[in-house]
mmCIF file of C-alpha atoms in Angstrom:
data_model
loop_
_atom_site.group_PDB
_atom_site.id
_atom_site.type_symbol
_atom_site.label_atom_id
_atom_site.label_comp_id
_atom_site.label_asym_id
_atom_site.label_seq_id
_atom_site.Cartn_x
_atom_site.Cartn_y
_atom_site.Cartn_z
ATOM 1 C CA MET A 1 69.988 114.476 29.233
ATOM 2 C CA ALA A 2 68.044 111.524 27.808
ATOM 3 C CA LEU A 3 67.648 110.053 31.300
ATOM 4 C CA ASN A 4 66.344 113.382 32.632
ATOM 5 C CA ILE A 5 63.796 113.686 29.823
ATOM 6 C CA LEU A 6 62.670 110.112 30.389
ATOM 7 C CA ALA A 7 62.233 110.788 34.127
ATOM 8 C CA ILE A 8 60.204 113.936 33.424
ATOM 9 C CA VAL A 9 57.915 112.172 30.925
ATOM 10 C CA ALA A 10 57.443 109.126 33.166
ATOM 11 C CA GLY A 11 56.739 111.323 36.172
ATOM 12 C CA LEU A 12 54.126 113.420 34.399
ATOM 13 C CA PHE A 13 52.538 110.226 33.047
ATOM 14 C CA LEU A 14 52.155 108.830 36.583
ATOM 15 C CA VAL A 15 50.679 112.141 37.737
ATOM 16 C CA TYR A 16 48.254 112.043 34.806
ATOM 17 C CA ILE A 17 47.165 108.465 35.584
ATOM 18 C CA ALA A 18 46.532 109.279 39.254
ATOM 19 C CA LEU A 19 44.655 112.537 38.623
ATOM 20 C CA ARG A 20 42.613 110.949 35.831
ATOM 21 C CA ASP A 21 41.635 108.093 38.134
ATOM 22 C CA VAL A 22 40.615 110.518 40.881
ATOM 23 C CA PHE A 23 38.627 112.597 38.406
ATOM 24 C CA GLN A 24 36.796 109.647 36.815
ATOM 25 C CA GLY A 25 36.340 107.654 40.005
ATOM 26 C CA VAL A 26 35.193 110.478 42.260
ATOM 27 C CA ILE A 27 33.892 113.373 40.186
ATOM 28 C CA VAL A 28 32.540 111.925 36.933
ATOM 29 C CA PRO A 29 29.261 109.997 37.446
ATOM 30 C CA ARG A 30 29.291 106.571 35.769
ATOM 31 C CA ALA A 31 32.662 106.887 34.030
ATOM 32 C CA GLU A 32 32.592 104.169 31.366
ATOM 33 C CA ASN A 33 36.231 104.306 30.259
ATOM 34 C CA THR A 34 38.240 102.012 32.534
ATOM 35 C CA VAL A 35 41.481 102.096 30.527
ATOM 36 C CA LEU A 36 44.358 103.130 32.838
ATOM 37 C CA ARG A 37 41.900 103.243 35.756
ATOM 38 C CA VAL A 38 44.117 102.003 38.584
ATOM 39 C CA SER A 39 41.241 101.829 41.072
ATOM 40 C CA HIS A 40 39.197 99.689 38.660
ATOM 41 C CA TYR A 41 41.955 97.094 38.328
ATOM 42 C CA LEU A 42 42.643 97.157 42.057
ATOM 43 C CA ASN A 43 38.968 96.627 42.800
ATOM 44 C CA ARG A 44 38.555 93.693 40.419
ATOM 45 C CA GLY A 45 41.883 92.108 41.332
ATOM 46 C CA CYS A 46 41.478 92.317 45.099
ATOM 47 C CA TRP A 47 37.842 91.137 45.052
ATOM 48 C CA GLY A 48 38.956 88.204 42.956
ATOM 49 C CA ILE A 49 41.013 86.856 45.885
ATOM 50 C CA TRP A 50 39.053 88.234 48.860
ATOM 51 C CA PRO A 51 36.174 85.675 48.882
ATOM 52 C CA TRP A 52 38.672 82.898 48.117
ATOM 53 C CA THR A 53 40.615 83.944 51.219
ATOM 54 C CA ALA A 54 37.451 84.250 53.321
ATOM 55 C CA TYR A 55 36.293 80.703 52.566
ATOM 56 C CA ARG A 56 39.691 79.304 53.485
ATOM 57 C CA LEU A 57 40.189 81.310 56.647
ATOM 58 C CA TYR A 58 36.722 81.007 58.187
ATOM 59 C CA ARG A 59 34.364 78.064 58.445
ATOM 60 C CA ASP A 60 31.864 80.021 60.526
ATOM 61 C CA PRO A 61 29.505 81.841 58.085
ATOM 62 C CA ARG A 62 29.134 84.839 60.395
ATOM 63 C CA ARG A 63 32.874 85.391 60.737
ATOM 64 C CA ARG A 64 33.276 84.880 56.999
ATOM 65 C CA GLU A 65 30.564 87.459 56.329
ATOM 66 C CA ASN A 66 32.288 89.920 58.665
ATOM 67 C CA PHE A 67 35.541 89.427 56.781
ATOM 68 C CA LEU A 68 33.826 89.996 53.436
ATOM 69 C CA GLY A 69 32.269 93.133 54.896
ATOM 70 C CA THR A 70 35.700 94.675 55.497
ATOM 71 C CA PHE A 71 36.566 94.651 51.800
ATOM 72 C CA ALA A 72 34.846 97.853 50.650
ATOM 73 C CA PRO A 73 36.087 100.080 53.542
ATOM 74 C CA PHE A 74 39.568 98.593 53.109
ATOM 75 C CA MET A 75 39.535 99.417 49.401
ATOM 76 C CA LEU A 76 38.675 103.052 50.104
ATOM 77 C CA VAL A 77 41.898 103.268 52.107
ATOM 78 C CA VAL A 78 43.779 101.444 49.337
ATOM 79 C CA TYR A 79 42.460 103.938 46.766
ATOM 80 C CA LEU A 80 43.709 106.911 48.757
ATOM 81 C CA VAL A 81 47.106 105.342 49.464
ATOM 82 C CA THR A 82 47.510 104.345 45.806
ATOM 83 C CA TRP A 83 46.665 107.808 44.527
ATOM 84 C CA VAL A 84 49.038 109.478 46.992
ATOM 85 C CA VAL A 85 51.876 107.048 46.204
ATOM 86 C CA LEU A 86 51.415 107.476 42.451
ATOM 87 C CA LEU A 87 51.383 111.255 42.715
ATOM 88 C CA ILE A 88 54.407 111.466 45.003
ATOM 89 C CA ALA A 89 56.316 108.976 42.833
ATOM 90 C CA GLY A 90 55.335 110.894 39.705
ATOM 91 C CA TRP A 91 56.407 114.231 41.093
ATOM 92 C CA GLY A 92 59.561 112.592 42.448
ATOM 93 C CA LEU A 93 60.467 111.421 38.944
ATOM 94 C CA PHE A 94 59.736 114.866 37.552
ATOM 95 C CA PHE A 95 61.934 116.636 40.103
ATOM 96 C CA TYR A 96 64.642 114.041 39.527
ATOM 97 C CA GLY A 97 64.574 115.043 35.877
ATOM 98 C CA ILE A 98 65.139 118.712 36.821
ATOM 99 C CA ARG A 99 67.385 118.038 39.835
ATOM 100 C CA ASP A 100 69.966 120.485 38.458
ATOM 101 C CA GLN A 101 67.404 123.207 39.287
ATOM 102 C CA LEU A 102 67.256 122.122 42.939
ATOM 103 C CA ARG A 103 69.609 122.757 45.828
ATOM 104 C CA PRO A 104 71.656 121.204 47.323
ATOM 105 C CA ASP A 105 73.388 119.742 44.287
ATOM 106 C CA SER A 106 73.602 116.076 43.240
ATOM 107 C CA LEU A 107 70.301 114.979 44.726
ATOM 108 C CA SER A 108 69.508 111.278 44.574
ATOM 109 C CA PHE A 109 66.195 109.890 43.351
ATOM 110 C CA ALA A 110 65.139 109.164 46.942
ATOM 111 C CA GLU A 111 65.844 112.759 47.921
ATOM 112 C CA CYS A 112 63.801 114.007 44.971
ATOM 113 C CA VAL A 113 60.902 111.793 46.053
ATOM 114 C CA TYR A 114 61.282 113.247 49.558
ATOM 115 C CA PHE A 115 61.086 116.770 48.125
ATOM 116 C CA ALA A 116 58.033 115.778 46.063
ATOM 117 C CA GLY A 117 56.351 114.356 49.170
ATOM 118 C CA ALA A 118 57.115 117.474 51.202
ATOM 119 C CA SER A 119 55.659 119.626 48.411
ATOM 120 C CA PHE A 120 52.629 117.358 47.863
ATOM 121 C CA LEU A 121 51.807 117.239 51.567
ATOM 122 C CA THR A 122 52.542 120.996 51.878
ATOM 123 C CA ILE A 123 55.069 120.371 54.647
ATOM 124 C CA GLY A 124 57.891 122.442 53.167
ATOM 125 C CA TYR A 125 60.856 121.836 55.491
ATOM 126 C CA GLY A 126 63.117 124.004 53.319
ATOM 127 C CA ASP A 127 66.113 121.641 53.309
ATOM 128 C CA ILE A 128 65.636 121.177 49.545
ATOM 129 C CA VAL A 129 64.605 124.195 47.492
ATOM 130 C CA GLY A 130 64.144 125.111 43.865
ATOM 131 C CA THR A 131 66.419 127.655 42.261
ATOM 132 C CA THR A 132 64.476 128.405 39.066
ATOM 133 C CA THR A 133 60.996 129.608 38.229
ATOM 134 C CA LEU A 134 60.106 126.180 36.788
ATOM 135 C CA ALA A 135 61.113 124.362 39.974
ATOM 136 C CA HIS A 136 59.232 126.882 42.115
ATOM 137 C CA MET A 137 56.069 126.680 40.035
ATOM 138 C CA MET A 138 56.039 122.885 39.790
ATOM 139 C CA SER A 139 56.507 122.498 43.539
ATOM 140 C CA LEU A 140 53.459 124.736 43.959
ATOM 141 C CA VAL A 141 51.523 122.602 41.458
ATOM 142 C CA ALA A 142 52.487 119.467 43.398
ATOM 143 C CA GLY A 143 51.218 121.090 46.593
ATOM 144 C CA ALA A 144 47.973 122.099 44.894
ATOM 145 C CA CYS A 145 47.516 118.482 43.724
ATOM 146 C CA GLY A 146 47.887 117.314 47.302
ATOM 147 C CA LEU A 147 45.292 119.737 48.661
ATOM 148 C CA ALA A 148 42.866 118.977 45.813
ATOM 149 C CA VAL A 149 43.126 115.191 46.161
ATOM 150 C CA VAL A 150 42.632 115.286 49.931
ATOM 151 C CA ALA A 151 39.624 117.613 49.622
ATOM 152 C CA VAL A 152 38.019 115.573 46.835
ATOM 153 C CA VAL A 153 38.584 112.242 48.597
ATOM 154 C CA ALA A 154 37.141 113.594 51.855
ATOM 155 C CA THR A 155 33.989 114.641 49.992
ATOM 156 C CA PHE A 156 33.956 111.258 48.244
ATOM 157 C CA LEU A 157 33.992 109.406 51.567
ATOM 158 C CA PHE A 158 31.056 111.423 52.901
ATOM 159 C CA SER A 159 29.099 110.716 49.702
ATOM 160 C CA ILE A 160 29.872 107.003 49.873
ATOM 161 C CA PHE A 161 28.802 106.544 53.477
ATOM 162 C CA GLY A 162 25.737 108.739 53.010
ATOM 163 C CA ALA A 163 24.585 106.657 50.037
ATOM 164 C CA PHE A 164 25.309 103.442 51.959
ATOM 165 C CA GLN A 165 23.230 104.527 54.960
ATOM 166 C CA GLN A 166 20.363 105.585 52.724
ATOM 167 C CA ARG A 167 20.435 102.244 50.937
ATOM 168 C CA GLU A 168 20.546 100.233 54.160
ATOM 169 C CA ARG A 169 17.645 102.134 55.704
ATOM 170 C CA PHE A 170 15.278 100.628 53.148
ATOM 171 C CA VAL A 171 16.976 97.202 53.328
ATOM 172 C CA VAL A 172 16.272 97.028 57.061
ATOM 173 C CA THR A 173 12.747 98.366 56.649
ATOM 174 C CA LEU A 174 11.873 95.809 53.984
ATOM 175 C CA GLY A 175 13.351 93.067 56.163
ATOM 176 C CA ALA A 176 10.710 93.892 58.767
ATOM 177 C CA HIS A 177 8.026 93.574 56.067
ATOM 178 C CA ALA A 178 9.340 90.436 54.364
ATOM 179 C CA GLY A 179 10.935 88.307 57.090
ATOM 180 C CA ALA A 180 14.533 87.268 57.595
ATOM 181 C CA PRO A 181 15.966 86.542 55.155
ATOM 182 C CA PRO A 182 13.532 88.611 53.079
ATOM 183 C CA SER A 183 11.852 87.105 50.036
ATOM 184 C CA GLY A 184 9.089 87.978 47.609
ATOM 185 C CA VAL A 185 6.921 85.190 49.020
ATOM 186 C CA GLY A 186 7.654 86.357 52.556
ATOM 187 C CA LEU A 187 6.664 89.924 51.695
ATOM 188 C CA LEU A 188 3.236 88.811 50.500
ATOM 189 C CA ILE A 189 2.726 86.412 53.399
ATOM 190 C CA GLU A 190 3.683 88.891 56.120
ATOM 191 C CA HIS A 191 1.290 91.511 54.755
ATOM 192 C CA ALA A 192 -1.550 88.986 54.563
ATOM 193 C CA ARG A 193 -0.959 87.815 58.126
ATOM 194 C CA ALA A 194 -0.936 91.402 59.380
ATOM 195 C CA GLY A 195 -4.074 92.277 57.414
ATOM 196 C CA ILE A 196 -2.337 95.060 55.480
ATOM 197 C CA VAL A 197 -2.316 93.672 51.938
ATOM 198 C CA LEU A 198 -3.377 97.062 50.571
ATOM 199 C CA ASP A 199 -0.137 98.519 51.946
ATOM 200 C CA LEU A 200 1.771 96.534 49.336
ATOM 201 C CA ALA A 201 1.169 99.383 46.902
ATOM 202 C CA GLN A 202 3.096 101.757 49.176
ATOM 203 C CA VAL A 203 5.877 99.203 49.653
ATOM 204 C CA PHE A 204 6.264 98.956 45.886
ATOM 205 C CA ARG A 205 6.312 102.758 45.573
ATOM 206 C CA ASP A 206 9.025 103.012 48.226
ATOM 207 C CA GLY A 207 10.894 100.236 46.430
ATOM 208 C CA GLN A 208 10.809 102.202 43.186
ATOM 209 C CA ASN A 209 12.403 105.230 44.861
ATOM 210 C CA TRP A 210 15.010 102.973 46.454
ATOM 211 C CA MET A 211 15.834 101.305 43.123
ATOM 212 C CA ALA A 212 16.297 104.673 41.432
ATOM 213 C CA GLU A 213 18.655 105.819 44.200
ATOM 214 C CA VAL A 214 20.655 102.578 44.029
ATOM 215 C CA MET A 215 20.898 102.786 40.249
ATOM 216 C CA GLU A 216 22.249 106.329 40.333
ATOM 217 C CA SER A 217 24.603 106.029 43.316
ATOM 218 C CA HIS A 218 26.005 102.529 42.678
ATOM 219 C CA LEU A 219 26.753 103.092 39.011
ATOM 220 C CA ALA A 220 28.374 106.438 39.843
ATOM 221 C CA TYR A 221 30.427 104.867 42.665
ATOM 222 C CA PRO A 222 30.790 101.116 41.904
ATOM 223 C CA ILE A 223 32.557 100.467 45.234
ATOM 224 C CA LEU A 224 29.119 100.852 46.854
ATOM 225 C CA THR A 225 28.045 97.528 45.351
ATOM 226 C CA LEU A 226 30.609 95.812 47.592
ATOM 227 C CA PHE A 227 29.460 97.436 50.839
ATOM 228 C CA ARG A 228 27.623 94.687 52.709
ATOM 229 C CA SER A 229 24.754 95.037 55.123
ATOM 230 C CA SER A 230 25.640 94.881 58.795
ATOM 231 C CA HIS A 231 22.552 92.747 59.470
ATOM 232 C CA ASP A 232 22.442 88.958 59.153
ATOM 233 C CA TYR A 233 20.836 87.488 56.014
ATOM 234 C CA GLU A 234 20.198 90.894 54.476
ATOM 235 C CA SER A 235 21.722 92.511 51.424
ATOM 236 C CA TRP A 236 20.792 95.075 48.839
ATOM 237 C CA VAL A 237 20.756 92.359 46.156
ATOM 238 C CA GLY A 238 18.423 90.253 48.295
ATOM 239 C CA THR A 239 16.173 93.278 48.736
ATOM 240 C CA LEU A 240 16.117 93.843 44.987
ATOM 241 C CA GLY A 241 15.274 90.169 44.446
ATOM 242 C CA THR A 242 12.498 90.388 47.031
ATOM 243 C CA LEU A 243 10.857 93.302 45.233
ATOM 244 C CA LEU A 244 11.213 91.691 41.806
ATOM 245 C CA ASP A 245 9.881 88.300 42.910
ATOM 246 C CA ALA A 246 6.956 89.869 44.756
ATOM 247 C CA SER A 247 6.153 91.968 41.689
ATOM 248 C CA ALA A 248 6.329 88.935 39.405
ATOM 249 C CA LEU A 249 4.016 86.942 41.690
ATOM 250 C CA VAL A 250 1.493 89.779 41.839
ATOM 251 C CA LEU A 251 1.550 90.224 38.063
ATOM 252 C CA THR A 252 1.170 86.542 37.202
ATOM 253 C CA THR A 253 -0.129 84.457 40.088
ATOM 254 C CA VAL A 254 -1.820 86.316 42.962
ATOM 255 C CA GLU A 255 -5.174 88.072 42.677
ATOM 256 C CA VAL A 256 -4.832 91.543 44.239
ATOM 257 C CA ASP A 257 -6.227 95.041 43.934
ATOM 258 C CA ASP A 258 -5.572 96.863 40.634
ATOM 259 C CA ALA A 259 -3.619 99.607 42.439
ATOM 260 C CA ILE A 260 -1.200 97.014 43.840
ATOM 261 C CA ARG A 261 -0.833 95.366 40.447
ATOM 262 C CA GLY A 262 -0.107 98.706 38.809
ATOM 263 C CA GLN A 263 2.649 99.534 41.319
ATOM 264 C CA ALA A 264 4.024 95.997 40.933
ATOM 265 C CA HIS A 265 4.294 96.530 37.170
ATOM 266 C CA VAL A 266 6.325 99.732 37.615
ATOM 267 C CA THR A 267 8.521 98.053 40.241
ATOM 268 C CA TYR A 268 9.165 95.091 37.974
ATOM 269 C CA SER A 269 10.121 97.323 35.029
ATOM 270 C CA LEU A 270 12.495 99.452 37.083
ATOM 271 C CA GLY A 271 14.059 96.457 38.841
ATOM 272 C CA ARG A 272 14.654 94.627 35.573
ATOM 273 C CA HIS A 273 16.294 97.766 34.195
ATOM 274 C CA LEU A 274 18.552 97.953 37.256
ATOM 275 C CA THR A 275 19.716 94.332 37.037
ATOM 276 C CA LEU A 276 20.415 94.637 33.311
ATOM 277 C CA ASP A 277 22.348 97.875 33.836
ATOM 278 C CA PHE A 278 24.576 96.307 36.464
ATOM 279 C CA THR A 279 25.218 93.219 34.357
ATOM 280 C CA ASN A 280 26.254 95.348 31.375
ATOM 281 C CA TYR A 281 28.248 97.874 33.378
ATOM 282 C CA PHE A 282 30.361 95.279 35.188
ATOM 283 C CA GLY A 283 30.646 93.013 32.164
ATOM 284 C CA PHE A 284 29.293 89.908 33.886
ATOM 285 C CA ARG A 285 29.027 86.707 31.924
ATOM 286 C CA GLU A 286 25.634 85.073 32.225
ATOM 287 C CA ARG A 287 26.064 81.409 33.143
ATOM 288 C CA GLU A 288 22.501 80.148 33.306
ATOM 289 C CA ASP A 289 19.086 80.629 31.775
ATOM 290 C CA GLY A 290 15.496 79.942 32.723
ATOM 291 C CA ALA A 291 13.441 81.195 35.635
ATOM 292 C CA GLY A 292 16.054 80.201 38.189
ATOM 293 C CA ILE A 293 13.661 78.161 40.361
ATOM 294 C CA GLU A 294 12.041 74.727 40.255
ATOM 295 C CA ARG A 295 8.346 74.164 39.538
ATOM 296 C CA ALA A 296 8.041 72.437 42.936
ATOM 297 C CA GLU A 297 9.347 75.575 44.702
ATOM 298 C CA PHE A 298 6.802 77.692 42.899
ATOM 299 C CA GLU A 299 3.944 75.351 43.833
ATOM 300 C CA ALA A 300 5.063 75.249 47.462
ATOM 301 C CA ALA A 301 5.076 79.051 47.518
ATOM 302 C CA CYS A 302 1.581 79.134 46.009
ATOM 303 C CA ASN A 303 0.326 76.731 48.693
ATOM 304 C CA HIS A 304 1.657 79.001 51.447
ATOM 305 C CA LEU A 305 0.099 82.049 49.821
ATOM 306 C CA THR A 306 -3.239 80.247 49.585
ATOM 307 C CA GLN A 307 -3.063 79.308 53.274
ATOM 308 C CA VAL A 308 -2.766 82.961 54.328
ATOM 309 C CA GLY A 309 -5.807 83.981 52.289
ATOM 310 C CA TYR A 310 -4.639 84.938 48.798
ATOM 311 C CA LYS A 311 -6.728 83.928 45.813
ATOM 312 C CA MET A 312 -4.479 82.288 43.223
ATOM 313 C CA ARG A 313 -4.756 81.979 39.465
ATOM 314 C CA ASP A 314 -4.712 78.618 37.664
ATOM 315 C CA GLY A 315 -1.530 76.639 38.332
ATOM 316 C CA ASP A 316 -0.188 75.788 34.850
ATOM 317 C CA GLY A 317 -0.945 79.177 33.338
ATOM 318 C CA ALA A 318 0.401 81.023 36.361
ATOM 319 C CA TRP A 319 3.635 78.998 36.311
ATOM 320 C CA ARG A 320 4.176 79.727 32.606
ATOM 321 C CA ARG A 321 3.537 83.439 33.060
ATOM 322 C CA PHE A 322 5.692 83.629 36.191
ATOM 323 C CA SER A 323 8.497 81.645 34.573
ATOM 324 C CA ASP A 324 8.483 83.850 31.461
ATOM 325 C CA LEU A 325 8.525 87.012 33.573
ATOM 326 C CA ARG A 326 11.286 85.821 35.899
ATOM 327 C CA LYS A 327 13.522 84.800 32.990
ATOM 328 C CA THR A 328 13.934 88.466 32.143
ATOM 329 C CA TYR A 329 15.777 89.266 35.362
ATOM 330 C CA ALA A 330 16.725 86.014 37.125
ATOM 331 C CA VAL A 331 19.933 85.463 35.138
ATOM 332 C CA HIS A 332 21.207 88.977 35.809
ATOM 333 C CA LEU A 333 20.149 88.926 39.452
ATOM 334 C CA ASN A 334 21.751 85.582 40.231
ATOM 335 C CA THR A 335 24.937 86.497 38.375
ATOM 336 C CA LEU A 336 25.222 89.635 40.486
ATOM 337 C CA ALA A 337 24.463 87.663 43.646
ATOM 338 C CA ARG A 338 27.152 85.089 42.916
ATOM 339 C CA TRP A 339 29.761 87.750 42.176
ATOM 340 C CA LEU A 340 29.012 89.576 45.421
ATOM 341 C CA GLU A 341 28.845 86.360 47.483
ATOM 342 C CA ILE A 342 25.594 87.446 49.136
ATOM 343 C CA PRO A 343 24.066 85.441 52.017
ATOM 344 C CA PRO A 344 21.507 82.761 51.022
ATOM 345 C CA VAL A 345 18.194 84.334 49.997
ATOM 346 C CA GLN A 346 15.143 82.515 48.712
ATOM 347 C CA TRP A 347 15.248 82.236 44.899
ATOM 348 C CA VAL A 348 18.281 84.559 44.713
ATOM 349 C CA GLY A 349 21.916 83.475 44.647
ATOM 350 C CA ASP A 350 23.510 80.078 45.213
ATOM 351 C CA ARG A 351 20.875 77.349 44.791
ATOM 352 C CA THR A 352 22.883 74.848 46.867
ATOM 353 C CA LEU A 353 23.024 77.178 49.840
ATOM 354 C CA LEU A 354 19.332 77.961 49.392
ATOM 355 C CA LYS A 355 18.207 74.345 49.617
ATOM 356 C CA THR A 356 20.535 73.652 52.551
ATOM 357 C CA HIS A 357 19.853 76.635 54.745
ATOM 358 C CA VAL A 358 16.675 78.386 53.686
ATOM 359 C CA GLY A 359 13.301 76.809 53.088
ATOM 360 C CA ILE A 360 10.138 78.317 51.710
ATOM 361 C CA LYS A 361 8.190 80.002 54.449
#
């Protein structure tokens, strides 16, 4: 009797853990409580070894990037398999605890798990049947759990891929405006060369809408942060850094129209909010301070901006203002970039990779 009670309690506990994880991970937007969240621990644990494996398996950066790009889709499959296994195992334990209410008699644990799986997947072969109202009702509940989980996960997948496509549409568009890889300096230079500097205001407005969408979707479904762009040297973190750096340059260093400066201010505020939110939500530890760039890099960028026709503010004052402004988001942005192992982007991410592979335009 004690063993049966223990099996029933353990089984219902596994069912509770799985259903709670599905509910918080799929239905509840921005679920803060990660205690007993199986998907949360799977996500953190697997990502902890995935980049390590990528760097040891592939020397070619493109092949390594492709391998890193498989992580998020793979984890969606892992989530579904984990939830199904937990639920079938949980219901198997429960039915093992009430096996005296099932026929044929003397069922083993494996046979009870088989009955739970047949009920959960609504197969219903009929070789094992309940003989009491409790057994009948709980087999129906197990079947309802199966239908609900499949329906919810299917909707979840559509939401994930829809949000990913919407995010990448702007990433690709900004890449055309800011060069490859995109950068804040590149965004300003490309618009000056094309004679469309006034269009920067619209770019900043579009960037604000994009940031708001990323903030809502990626905090609701954190797995989206690990979906990588399918295009070389592009990422959503690099796009965010491009918008923030361009905004900081406009606010502190480059003389532009008041309308552009106003949109840059809003973009900067929203982008800083986004980076801080992600740092707090994922519990990242900040490992550096300062503006995140060298004075020489800043001066080189200013020289390039001057060459394409921008009027610049005084050097020392501009550097101090730019440095103070960038300190408010650079730590969070670079921490996020390092965790996600993004491709080298100017002023964003791994400084060693930046100096080796990417120069100032």
